[in-house]
Short mmCIF file of N, CA and C in Angstrom, two decimals:
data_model
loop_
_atom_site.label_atom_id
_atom_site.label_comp_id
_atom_site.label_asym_id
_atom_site.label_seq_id
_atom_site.Cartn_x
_atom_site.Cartn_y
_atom_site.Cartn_z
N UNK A 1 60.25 7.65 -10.96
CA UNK A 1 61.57 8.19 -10.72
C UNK A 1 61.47 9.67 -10.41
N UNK A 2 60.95 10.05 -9.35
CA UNK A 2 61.32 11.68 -8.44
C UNK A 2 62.50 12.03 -8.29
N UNK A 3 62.41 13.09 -8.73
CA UNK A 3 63.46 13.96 -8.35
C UNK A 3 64.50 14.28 -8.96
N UNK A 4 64.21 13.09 -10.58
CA UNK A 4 65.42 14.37 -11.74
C UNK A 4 65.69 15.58 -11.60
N UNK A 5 67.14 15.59 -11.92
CA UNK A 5 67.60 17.01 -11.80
C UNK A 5 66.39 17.57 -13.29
N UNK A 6 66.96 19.16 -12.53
CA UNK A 6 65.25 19.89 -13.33
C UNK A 6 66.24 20.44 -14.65
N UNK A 7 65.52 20.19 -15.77
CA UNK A 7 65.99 20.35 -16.91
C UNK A 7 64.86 21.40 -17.21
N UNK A 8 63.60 21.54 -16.80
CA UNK A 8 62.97 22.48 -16.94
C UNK A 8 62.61 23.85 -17.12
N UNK A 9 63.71 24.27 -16.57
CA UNK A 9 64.59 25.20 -16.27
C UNK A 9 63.21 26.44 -15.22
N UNK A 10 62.89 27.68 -15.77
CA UNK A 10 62.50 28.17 -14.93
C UNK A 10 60.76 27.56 -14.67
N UNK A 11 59.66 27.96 -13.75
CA UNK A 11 58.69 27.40 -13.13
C UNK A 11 57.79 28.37 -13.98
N UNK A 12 56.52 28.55 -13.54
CA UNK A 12 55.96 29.20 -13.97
C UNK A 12 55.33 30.57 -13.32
N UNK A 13 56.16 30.68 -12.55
CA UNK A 13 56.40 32.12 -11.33
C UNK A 13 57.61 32.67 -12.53
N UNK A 14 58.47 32.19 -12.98
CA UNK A 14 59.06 33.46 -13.45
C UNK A 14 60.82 32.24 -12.82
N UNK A 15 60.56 31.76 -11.83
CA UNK A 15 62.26 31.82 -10.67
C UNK A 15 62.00 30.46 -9.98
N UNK A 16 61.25 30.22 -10.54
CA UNK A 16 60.99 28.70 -9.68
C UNK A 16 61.58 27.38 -10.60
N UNK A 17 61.62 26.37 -9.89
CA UNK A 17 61.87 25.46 -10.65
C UNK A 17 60.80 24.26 -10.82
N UNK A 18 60.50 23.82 -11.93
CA UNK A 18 59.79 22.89 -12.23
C UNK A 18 60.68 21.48 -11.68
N UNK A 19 59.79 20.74 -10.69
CA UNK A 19 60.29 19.17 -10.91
C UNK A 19 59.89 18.43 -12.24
N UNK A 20 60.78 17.94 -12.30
CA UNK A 20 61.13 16.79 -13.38
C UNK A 20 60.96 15.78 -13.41
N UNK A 21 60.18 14.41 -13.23
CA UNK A 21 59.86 12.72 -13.17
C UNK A 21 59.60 12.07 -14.38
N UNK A 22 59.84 10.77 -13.92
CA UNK A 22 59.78 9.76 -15.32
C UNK A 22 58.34 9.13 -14.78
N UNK A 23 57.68 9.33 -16.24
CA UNK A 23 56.13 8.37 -15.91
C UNK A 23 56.10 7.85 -17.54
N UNK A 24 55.75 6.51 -16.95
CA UNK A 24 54.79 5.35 -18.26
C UNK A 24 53.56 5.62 -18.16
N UNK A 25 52.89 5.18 -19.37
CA UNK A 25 51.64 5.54 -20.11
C UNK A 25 51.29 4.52 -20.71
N UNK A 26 49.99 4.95 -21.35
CA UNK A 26 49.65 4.38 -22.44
C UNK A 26 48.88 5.51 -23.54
N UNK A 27 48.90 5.56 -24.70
CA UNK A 27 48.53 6.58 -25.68
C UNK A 27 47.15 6.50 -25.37
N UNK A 28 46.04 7.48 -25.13
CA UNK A 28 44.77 7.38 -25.01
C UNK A 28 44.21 7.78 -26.43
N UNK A 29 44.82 9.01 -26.61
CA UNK A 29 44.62 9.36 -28.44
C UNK A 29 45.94 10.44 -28.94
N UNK A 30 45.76 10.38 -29.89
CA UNK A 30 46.30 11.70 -30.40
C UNK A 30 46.28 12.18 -32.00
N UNK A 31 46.36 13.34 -32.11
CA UNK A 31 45.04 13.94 -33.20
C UNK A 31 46.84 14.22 -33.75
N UNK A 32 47.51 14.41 -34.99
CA UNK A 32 48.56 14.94 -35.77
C UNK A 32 48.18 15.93 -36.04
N UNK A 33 46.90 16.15 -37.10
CA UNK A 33 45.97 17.88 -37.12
C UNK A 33 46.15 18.57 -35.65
N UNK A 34 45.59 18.54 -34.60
CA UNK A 34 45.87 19.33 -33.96
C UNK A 34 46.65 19.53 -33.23
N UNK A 35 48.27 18.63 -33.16
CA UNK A 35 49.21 18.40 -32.89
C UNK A 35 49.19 18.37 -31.25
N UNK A 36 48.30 17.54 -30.87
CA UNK A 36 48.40 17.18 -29.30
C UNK A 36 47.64 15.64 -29.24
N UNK A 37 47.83 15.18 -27.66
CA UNK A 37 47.19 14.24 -27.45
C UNK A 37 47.41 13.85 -26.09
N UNK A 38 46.89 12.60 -25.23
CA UNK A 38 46.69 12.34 -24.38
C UNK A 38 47.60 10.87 -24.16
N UNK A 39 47.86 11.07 -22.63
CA UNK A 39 48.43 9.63 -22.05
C UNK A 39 48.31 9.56 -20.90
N UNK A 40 47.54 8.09 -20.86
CA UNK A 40 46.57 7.41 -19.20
C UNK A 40 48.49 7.36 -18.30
N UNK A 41 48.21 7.69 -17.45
CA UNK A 41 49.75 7.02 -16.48
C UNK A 41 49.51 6.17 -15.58
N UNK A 42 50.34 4.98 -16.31
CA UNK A 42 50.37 3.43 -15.22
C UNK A 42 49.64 4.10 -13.96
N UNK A 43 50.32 4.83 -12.97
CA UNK A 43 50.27 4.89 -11.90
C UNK A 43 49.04 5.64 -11.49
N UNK A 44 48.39 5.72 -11.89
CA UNK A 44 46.97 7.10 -11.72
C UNK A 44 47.63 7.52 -11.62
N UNK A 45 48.36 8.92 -11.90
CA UNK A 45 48.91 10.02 -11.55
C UNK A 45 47.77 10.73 -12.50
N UNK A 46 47.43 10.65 -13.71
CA UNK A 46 46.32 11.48 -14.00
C UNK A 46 46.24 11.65 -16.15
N UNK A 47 45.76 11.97 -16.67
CA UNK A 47 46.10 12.06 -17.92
C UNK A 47 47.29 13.03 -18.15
N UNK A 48 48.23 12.70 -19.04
CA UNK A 48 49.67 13.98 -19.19
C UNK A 48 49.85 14.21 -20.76
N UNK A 49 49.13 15.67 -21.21
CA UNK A 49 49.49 16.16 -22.51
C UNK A 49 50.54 15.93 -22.79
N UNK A 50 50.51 15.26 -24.54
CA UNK A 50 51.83 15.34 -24.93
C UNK A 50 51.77 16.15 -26.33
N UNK A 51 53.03 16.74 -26.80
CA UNK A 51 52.47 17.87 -27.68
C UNK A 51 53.18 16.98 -28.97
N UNK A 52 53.09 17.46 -30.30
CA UNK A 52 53.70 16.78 -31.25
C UNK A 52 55.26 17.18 -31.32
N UNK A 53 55.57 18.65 -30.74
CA UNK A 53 56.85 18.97 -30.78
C UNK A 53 57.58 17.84 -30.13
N UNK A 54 57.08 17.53 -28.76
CA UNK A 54 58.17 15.80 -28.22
C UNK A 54 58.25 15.33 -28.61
N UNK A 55 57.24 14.27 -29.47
CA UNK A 55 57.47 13.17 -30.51
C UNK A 55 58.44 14.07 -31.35
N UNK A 56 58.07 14.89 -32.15
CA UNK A 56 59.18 15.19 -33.32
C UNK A 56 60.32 15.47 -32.75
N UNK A 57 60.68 15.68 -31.37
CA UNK A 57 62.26 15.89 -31.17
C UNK A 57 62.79 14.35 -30.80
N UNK A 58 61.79 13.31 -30.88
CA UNK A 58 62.63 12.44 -30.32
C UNK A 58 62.15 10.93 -32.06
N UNK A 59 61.91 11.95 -32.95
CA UNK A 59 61.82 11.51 -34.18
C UNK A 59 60.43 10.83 -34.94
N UNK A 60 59.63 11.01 -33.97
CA UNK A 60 58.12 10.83 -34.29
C UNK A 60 57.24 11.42 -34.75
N UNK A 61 56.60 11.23 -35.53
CA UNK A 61 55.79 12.39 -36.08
C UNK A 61 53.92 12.19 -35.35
N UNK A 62 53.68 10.66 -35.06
CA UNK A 62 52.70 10.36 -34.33
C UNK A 62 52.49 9.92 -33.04
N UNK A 63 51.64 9.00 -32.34
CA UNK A 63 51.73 8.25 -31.06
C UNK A 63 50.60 7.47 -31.81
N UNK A 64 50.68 6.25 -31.80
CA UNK A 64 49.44 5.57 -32.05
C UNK A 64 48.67 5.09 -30.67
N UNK A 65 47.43 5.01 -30.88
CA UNK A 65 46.38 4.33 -29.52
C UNK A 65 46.96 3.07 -29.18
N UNK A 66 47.43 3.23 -27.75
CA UNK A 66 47.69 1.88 -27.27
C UNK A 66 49.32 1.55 -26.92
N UNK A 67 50.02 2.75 -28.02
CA UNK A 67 51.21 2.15 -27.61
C UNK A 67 51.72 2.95 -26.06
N UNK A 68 52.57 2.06 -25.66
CA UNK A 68 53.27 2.70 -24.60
C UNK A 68 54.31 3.48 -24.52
N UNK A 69 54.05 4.29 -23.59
CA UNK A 69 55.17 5.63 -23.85
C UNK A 69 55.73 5.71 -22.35
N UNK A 70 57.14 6.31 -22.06
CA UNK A 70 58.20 6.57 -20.67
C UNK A 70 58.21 8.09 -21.20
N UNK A 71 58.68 8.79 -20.43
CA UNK A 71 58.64 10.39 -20.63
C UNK A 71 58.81 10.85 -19.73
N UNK A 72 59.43 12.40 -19.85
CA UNK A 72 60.00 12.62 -18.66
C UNK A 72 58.85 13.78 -18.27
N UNK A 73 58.00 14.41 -17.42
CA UNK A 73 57.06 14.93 -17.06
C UNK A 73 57.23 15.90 -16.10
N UNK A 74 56.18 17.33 -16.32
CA UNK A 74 56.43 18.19 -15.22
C UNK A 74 54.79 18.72 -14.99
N UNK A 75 54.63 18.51 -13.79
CA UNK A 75 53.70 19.35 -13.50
C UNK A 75 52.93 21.01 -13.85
N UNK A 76 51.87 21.47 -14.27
CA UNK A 76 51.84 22.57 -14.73
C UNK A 76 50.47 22.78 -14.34
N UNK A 77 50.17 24.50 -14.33
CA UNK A 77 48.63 24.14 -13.37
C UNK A 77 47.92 23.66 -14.16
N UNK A 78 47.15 23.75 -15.66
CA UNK A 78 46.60 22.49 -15.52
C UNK A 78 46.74 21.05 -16.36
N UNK A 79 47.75 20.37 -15.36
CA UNK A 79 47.75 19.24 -15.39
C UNK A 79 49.62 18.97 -16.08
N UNK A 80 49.59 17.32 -16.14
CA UNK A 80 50.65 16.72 -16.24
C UNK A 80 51.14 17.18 -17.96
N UNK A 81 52.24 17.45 -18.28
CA UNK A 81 52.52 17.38 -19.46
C UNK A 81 54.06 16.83 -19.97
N UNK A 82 54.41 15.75 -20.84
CA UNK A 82 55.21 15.91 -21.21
C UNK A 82 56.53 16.68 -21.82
N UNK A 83 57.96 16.82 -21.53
CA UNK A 83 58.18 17.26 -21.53
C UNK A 83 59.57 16.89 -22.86
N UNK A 84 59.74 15.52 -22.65
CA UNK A 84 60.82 14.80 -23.31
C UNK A 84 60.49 13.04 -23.57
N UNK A 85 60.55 12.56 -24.43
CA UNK A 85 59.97 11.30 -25.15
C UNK A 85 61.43 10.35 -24.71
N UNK A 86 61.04 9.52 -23.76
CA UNK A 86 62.33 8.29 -23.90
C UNK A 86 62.23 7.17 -24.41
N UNK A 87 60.99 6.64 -24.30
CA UNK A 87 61.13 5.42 -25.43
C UNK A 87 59.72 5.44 -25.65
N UNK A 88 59.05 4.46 -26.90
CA UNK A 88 57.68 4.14 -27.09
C UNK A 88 57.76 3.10 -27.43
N UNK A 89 56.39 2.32 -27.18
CA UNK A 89 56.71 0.83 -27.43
C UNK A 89 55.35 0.72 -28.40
N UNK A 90 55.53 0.87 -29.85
CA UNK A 90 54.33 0.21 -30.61
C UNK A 90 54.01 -1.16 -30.86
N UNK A 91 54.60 -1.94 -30.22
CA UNK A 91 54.03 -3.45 -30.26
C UNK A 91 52.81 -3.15 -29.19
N UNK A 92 52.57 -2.35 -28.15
CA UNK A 92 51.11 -2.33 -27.98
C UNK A 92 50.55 -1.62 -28.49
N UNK A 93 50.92 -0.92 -29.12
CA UNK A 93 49.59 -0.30 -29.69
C UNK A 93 48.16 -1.11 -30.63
N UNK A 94 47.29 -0.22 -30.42
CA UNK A 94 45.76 -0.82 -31.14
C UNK A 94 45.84 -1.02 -32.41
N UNK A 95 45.92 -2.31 -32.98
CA UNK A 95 46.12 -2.97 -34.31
C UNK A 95 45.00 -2.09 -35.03
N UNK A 96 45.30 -2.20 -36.12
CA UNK A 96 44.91 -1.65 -37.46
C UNK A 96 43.90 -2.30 -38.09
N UNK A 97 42.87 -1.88 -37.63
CA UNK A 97 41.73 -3.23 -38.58
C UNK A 97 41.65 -2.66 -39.88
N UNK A 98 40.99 -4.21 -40.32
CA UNK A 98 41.16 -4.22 -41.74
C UNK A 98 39.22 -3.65 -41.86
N UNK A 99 39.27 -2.75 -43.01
CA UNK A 99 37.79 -1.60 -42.50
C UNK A 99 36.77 -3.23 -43.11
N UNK A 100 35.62 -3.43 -42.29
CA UNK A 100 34.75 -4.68 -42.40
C UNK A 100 33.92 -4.34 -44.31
N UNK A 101 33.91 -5.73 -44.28
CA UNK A 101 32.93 -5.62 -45.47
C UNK A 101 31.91 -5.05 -45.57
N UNK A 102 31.74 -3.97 -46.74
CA UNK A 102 30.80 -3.02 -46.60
C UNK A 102 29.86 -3.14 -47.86
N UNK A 103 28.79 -2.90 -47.55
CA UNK A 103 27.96 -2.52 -48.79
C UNK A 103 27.86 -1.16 -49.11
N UNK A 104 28.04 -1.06 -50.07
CA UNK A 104 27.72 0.77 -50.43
C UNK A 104 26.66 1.03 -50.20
N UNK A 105 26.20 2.54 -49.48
CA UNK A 105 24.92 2.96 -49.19
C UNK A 105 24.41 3.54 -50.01
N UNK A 106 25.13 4.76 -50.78
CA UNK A 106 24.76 5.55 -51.87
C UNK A 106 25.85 6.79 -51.64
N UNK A 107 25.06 7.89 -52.14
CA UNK A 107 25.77 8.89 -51.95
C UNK A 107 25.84 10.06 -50.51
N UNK A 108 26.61 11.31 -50.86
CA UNK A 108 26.44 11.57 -49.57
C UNK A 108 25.31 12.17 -49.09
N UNK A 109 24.94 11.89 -47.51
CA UNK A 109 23.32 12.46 -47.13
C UNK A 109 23.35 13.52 -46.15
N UNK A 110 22.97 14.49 -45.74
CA UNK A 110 22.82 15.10 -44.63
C UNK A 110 22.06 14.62 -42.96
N UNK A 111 23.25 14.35 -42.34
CA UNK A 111 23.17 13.89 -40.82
C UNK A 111 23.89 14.82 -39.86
N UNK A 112 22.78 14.47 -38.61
CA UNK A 112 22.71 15.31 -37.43
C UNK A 112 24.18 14.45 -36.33
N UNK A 113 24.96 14.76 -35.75
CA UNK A 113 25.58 14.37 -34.73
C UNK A 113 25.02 13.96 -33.65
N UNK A 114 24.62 12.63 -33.27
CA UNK A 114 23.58 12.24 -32.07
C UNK A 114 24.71 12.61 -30.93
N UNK A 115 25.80 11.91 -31.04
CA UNK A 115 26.61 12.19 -29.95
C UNK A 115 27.72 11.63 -30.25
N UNK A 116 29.47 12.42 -29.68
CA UNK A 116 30.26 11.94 -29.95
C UNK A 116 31.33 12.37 -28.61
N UNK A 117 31.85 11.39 -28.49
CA UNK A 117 33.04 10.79 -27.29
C UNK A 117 34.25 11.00 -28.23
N UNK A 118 35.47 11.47 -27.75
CA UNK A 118 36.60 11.80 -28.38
C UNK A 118 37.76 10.83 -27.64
N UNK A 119 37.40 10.83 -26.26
CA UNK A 119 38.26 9.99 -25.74
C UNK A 119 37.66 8.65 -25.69
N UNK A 120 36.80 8.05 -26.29
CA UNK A 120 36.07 6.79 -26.73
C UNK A 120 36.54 6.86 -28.34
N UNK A 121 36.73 7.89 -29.02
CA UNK A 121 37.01 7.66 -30.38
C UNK A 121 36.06 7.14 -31.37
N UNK A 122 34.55 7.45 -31.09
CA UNK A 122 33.78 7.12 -32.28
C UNK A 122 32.99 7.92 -31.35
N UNK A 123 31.55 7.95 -32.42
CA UNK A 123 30.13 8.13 -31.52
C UNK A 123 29.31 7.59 -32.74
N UNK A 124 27.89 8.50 -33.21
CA UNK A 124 26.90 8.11 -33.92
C UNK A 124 26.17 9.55 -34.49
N UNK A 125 26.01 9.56 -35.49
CA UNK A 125 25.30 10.87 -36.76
C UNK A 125 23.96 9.71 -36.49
N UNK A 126 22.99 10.51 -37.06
CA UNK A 126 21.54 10.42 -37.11
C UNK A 126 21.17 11.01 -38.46
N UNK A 127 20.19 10.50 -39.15
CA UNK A 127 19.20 10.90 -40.08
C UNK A 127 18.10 11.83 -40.04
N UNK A 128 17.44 11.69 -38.87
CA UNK A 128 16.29 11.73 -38.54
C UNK A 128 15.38 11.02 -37.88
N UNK A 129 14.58 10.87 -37.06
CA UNK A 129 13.57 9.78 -36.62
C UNK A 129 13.58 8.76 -37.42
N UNK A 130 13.29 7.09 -36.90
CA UNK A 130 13.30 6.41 -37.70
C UNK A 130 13.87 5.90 -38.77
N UNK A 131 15.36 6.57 -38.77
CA UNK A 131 16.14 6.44 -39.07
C UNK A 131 17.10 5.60 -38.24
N UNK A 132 18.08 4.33 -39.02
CA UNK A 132 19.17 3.59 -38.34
C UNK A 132 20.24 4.24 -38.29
N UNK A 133 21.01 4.46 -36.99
CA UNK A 133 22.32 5.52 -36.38
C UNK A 133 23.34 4.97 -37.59
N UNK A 134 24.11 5.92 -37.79
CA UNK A 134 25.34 5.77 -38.31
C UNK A 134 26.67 6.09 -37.38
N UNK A 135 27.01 4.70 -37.39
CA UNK A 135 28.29 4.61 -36.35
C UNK A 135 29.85 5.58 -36.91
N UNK A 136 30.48 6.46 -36.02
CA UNK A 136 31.82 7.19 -37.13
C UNK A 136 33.09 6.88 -35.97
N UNK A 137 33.83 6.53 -36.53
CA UNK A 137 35.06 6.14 -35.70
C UNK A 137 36.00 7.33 -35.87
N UNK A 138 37.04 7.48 -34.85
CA UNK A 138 37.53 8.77 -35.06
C UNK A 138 38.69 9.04 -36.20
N UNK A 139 39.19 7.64 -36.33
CA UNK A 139 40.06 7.59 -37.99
C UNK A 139 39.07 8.13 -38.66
N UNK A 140 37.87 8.10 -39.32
CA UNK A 140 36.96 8.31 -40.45
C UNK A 140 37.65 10.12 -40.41
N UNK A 141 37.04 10.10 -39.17
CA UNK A 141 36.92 11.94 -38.94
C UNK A 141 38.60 12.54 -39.69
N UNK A 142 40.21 12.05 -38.76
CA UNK A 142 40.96 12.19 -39.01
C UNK A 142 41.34 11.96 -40.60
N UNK A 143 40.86 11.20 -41.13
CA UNK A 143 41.51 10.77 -42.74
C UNK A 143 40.58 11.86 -43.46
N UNK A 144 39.63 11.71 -43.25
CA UNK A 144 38.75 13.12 -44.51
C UNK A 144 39.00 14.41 -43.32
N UNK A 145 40.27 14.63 -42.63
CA UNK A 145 40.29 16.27 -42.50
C UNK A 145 39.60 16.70 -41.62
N UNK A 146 38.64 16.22 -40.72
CA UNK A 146 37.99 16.94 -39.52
C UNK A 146 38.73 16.43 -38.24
N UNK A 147 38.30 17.24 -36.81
CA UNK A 147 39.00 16.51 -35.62
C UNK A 147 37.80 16.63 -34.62
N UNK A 148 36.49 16.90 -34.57
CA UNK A 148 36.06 17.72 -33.80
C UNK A 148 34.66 17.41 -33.98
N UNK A 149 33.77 17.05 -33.63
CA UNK A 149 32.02 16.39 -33.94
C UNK A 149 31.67 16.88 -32.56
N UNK A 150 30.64 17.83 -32.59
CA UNK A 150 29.47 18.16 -31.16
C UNK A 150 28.32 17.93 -31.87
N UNK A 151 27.66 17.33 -30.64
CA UNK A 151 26.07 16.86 -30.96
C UNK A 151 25.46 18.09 -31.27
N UNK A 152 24.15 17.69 -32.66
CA UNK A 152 23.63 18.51 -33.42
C UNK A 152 24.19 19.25 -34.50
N UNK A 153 25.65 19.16 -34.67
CA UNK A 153 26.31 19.60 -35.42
C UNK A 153 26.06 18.83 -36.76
N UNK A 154 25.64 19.74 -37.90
CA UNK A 154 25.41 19.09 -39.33
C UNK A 154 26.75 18.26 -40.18
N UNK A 155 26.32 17.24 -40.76
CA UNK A 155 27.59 16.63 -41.82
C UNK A 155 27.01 16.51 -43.02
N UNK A 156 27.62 16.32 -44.11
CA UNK A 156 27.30 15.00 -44.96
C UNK A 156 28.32 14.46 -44.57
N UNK A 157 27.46 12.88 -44.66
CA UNK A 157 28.33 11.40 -44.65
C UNK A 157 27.82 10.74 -46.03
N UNK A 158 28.65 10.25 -46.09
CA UNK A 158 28.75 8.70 -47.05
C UNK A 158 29.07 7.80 -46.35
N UNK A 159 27.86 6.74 -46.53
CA UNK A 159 28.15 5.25 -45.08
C UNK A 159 27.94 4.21 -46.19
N UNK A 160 28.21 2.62 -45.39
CA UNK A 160 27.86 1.35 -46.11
C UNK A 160 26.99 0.62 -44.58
N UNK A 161 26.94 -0.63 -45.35
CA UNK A 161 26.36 -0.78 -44.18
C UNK A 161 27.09 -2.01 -43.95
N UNK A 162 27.55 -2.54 -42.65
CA UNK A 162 28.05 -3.34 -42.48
C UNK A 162 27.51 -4.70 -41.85
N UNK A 163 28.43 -5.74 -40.89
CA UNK A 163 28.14 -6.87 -40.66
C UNK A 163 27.33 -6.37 -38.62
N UNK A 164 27.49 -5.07 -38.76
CA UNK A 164 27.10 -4.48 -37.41
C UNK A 164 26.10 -2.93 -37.07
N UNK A 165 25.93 -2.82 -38.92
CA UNK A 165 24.92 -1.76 -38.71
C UNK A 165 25.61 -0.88 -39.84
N UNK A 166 25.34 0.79 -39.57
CA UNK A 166 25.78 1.31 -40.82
C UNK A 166 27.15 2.11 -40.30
N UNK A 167 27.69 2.09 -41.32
CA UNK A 167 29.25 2.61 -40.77
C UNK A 167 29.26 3.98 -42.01
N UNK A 168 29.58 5.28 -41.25
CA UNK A 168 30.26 5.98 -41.96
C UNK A 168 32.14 6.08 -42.78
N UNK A 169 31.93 5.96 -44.32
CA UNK A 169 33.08 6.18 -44.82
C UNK A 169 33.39 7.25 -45.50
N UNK A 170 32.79 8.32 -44.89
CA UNK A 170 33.35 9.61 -45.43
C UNK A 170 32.56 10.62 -44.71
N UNK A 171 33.43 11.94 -44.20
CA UNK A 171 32.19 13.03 -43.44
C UNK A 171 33.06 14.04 -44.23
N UNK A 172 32.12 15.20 -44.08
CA UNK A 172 33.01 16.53 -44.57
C UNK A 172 31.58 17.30 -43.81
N UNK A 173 31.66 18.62 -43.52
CA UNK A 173 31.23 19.70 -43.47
C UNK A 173 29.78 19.86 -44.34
N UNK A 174 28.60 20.30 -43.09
CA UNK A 174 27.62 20.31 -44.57
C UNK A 174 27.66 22.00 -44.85
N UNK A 175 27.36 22.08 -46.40
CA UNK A 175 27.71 23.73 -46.38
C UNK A 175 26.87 24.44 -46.14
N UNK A 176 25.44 24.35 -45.23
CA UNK A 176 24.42 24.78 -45.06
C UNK A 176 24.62 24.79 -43.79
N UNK A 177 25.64 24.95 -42.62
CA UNK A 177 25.40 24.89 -41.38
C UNK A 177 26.14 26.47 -41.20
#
């Protein structure tokens, strides 16, 4: 839908006007700690920031992965951003697993960040050589308080091991980094 009247009000010259359009989505992520997040648009038009202030003006405090979102959108140099929340649809969003049966590993150990994807939402900590990867999903990160894993970057984790390898259930900061 092109060509809403511009509610935008001025551009980013100072006197210009921002256009105004309606685009659907789907939630790619979004972090509440750092009060932003991302949404794929049906149409390729491109990923379009959405900030937590929209959700909270239109009574949300989150976006979960998956659900679908309408919004009204303006161009900005860089890139698409929301501007106003019209509806969300959490019947798609990414169900809630139930966390797999775990064995306890022990306590917490010091691991290296092999590599981590944010817009994949997990990656893998390392031990050391010869060591089996520890898989971290990005809820783990979000519920104990972090948002943010670069490779080589130190943790302790606390993992179990599961029906698919070892799963981290707890990271924090190691205090030696």
């Amino acid at each position: 839908m092109a060509g809403l009247s511009d509610e935008a009000g001025s551009g980013p010259s100072g006197g210009e006007k921002e256009e105004v359009f309606r685009l659907k989505g789907v939630v790619k992520w979004f972090d509440p700690s750092k009060g932003y997040g991302f949404i794929v648009a049906a149409g390729g038009e491109g990923d379009i920031l959405i900030h937590s202030t929209c959700l909270r003006e239109a009574g949300h405090a989150t976006a979960r992965e998956g659900a679908t979102i309408e919004c009204d959108v303006v161009r900005r140099p860089k890139g698409l951003q929301a501007l106003k929340l019209i509806h969300i649809d959490e019947s798609t969003a990414t169900a809630r697993q139930p966390p797999p049966t775990q064995t306890p590993a022990g306590d917490f150990v010091r691991a290296a960040v092999k590599w981590f994807n944010r817009g994949r939402g997990f990656g893998f900590l390392t031990r050391g050589e010869n060591t089996d990867d520890i898989f971290i999903h990005m809820e783990t990160l979000r519920r104990c308080g972090m948002g943010e894993l670069v490779p080589g970057q130190r943790v302790q984790v606390s993992f179990a091991s599961s029906v698919k390898g070892l799963l981290a259930i707890e990271v924090r900061p190691d205090p030696e980094n």
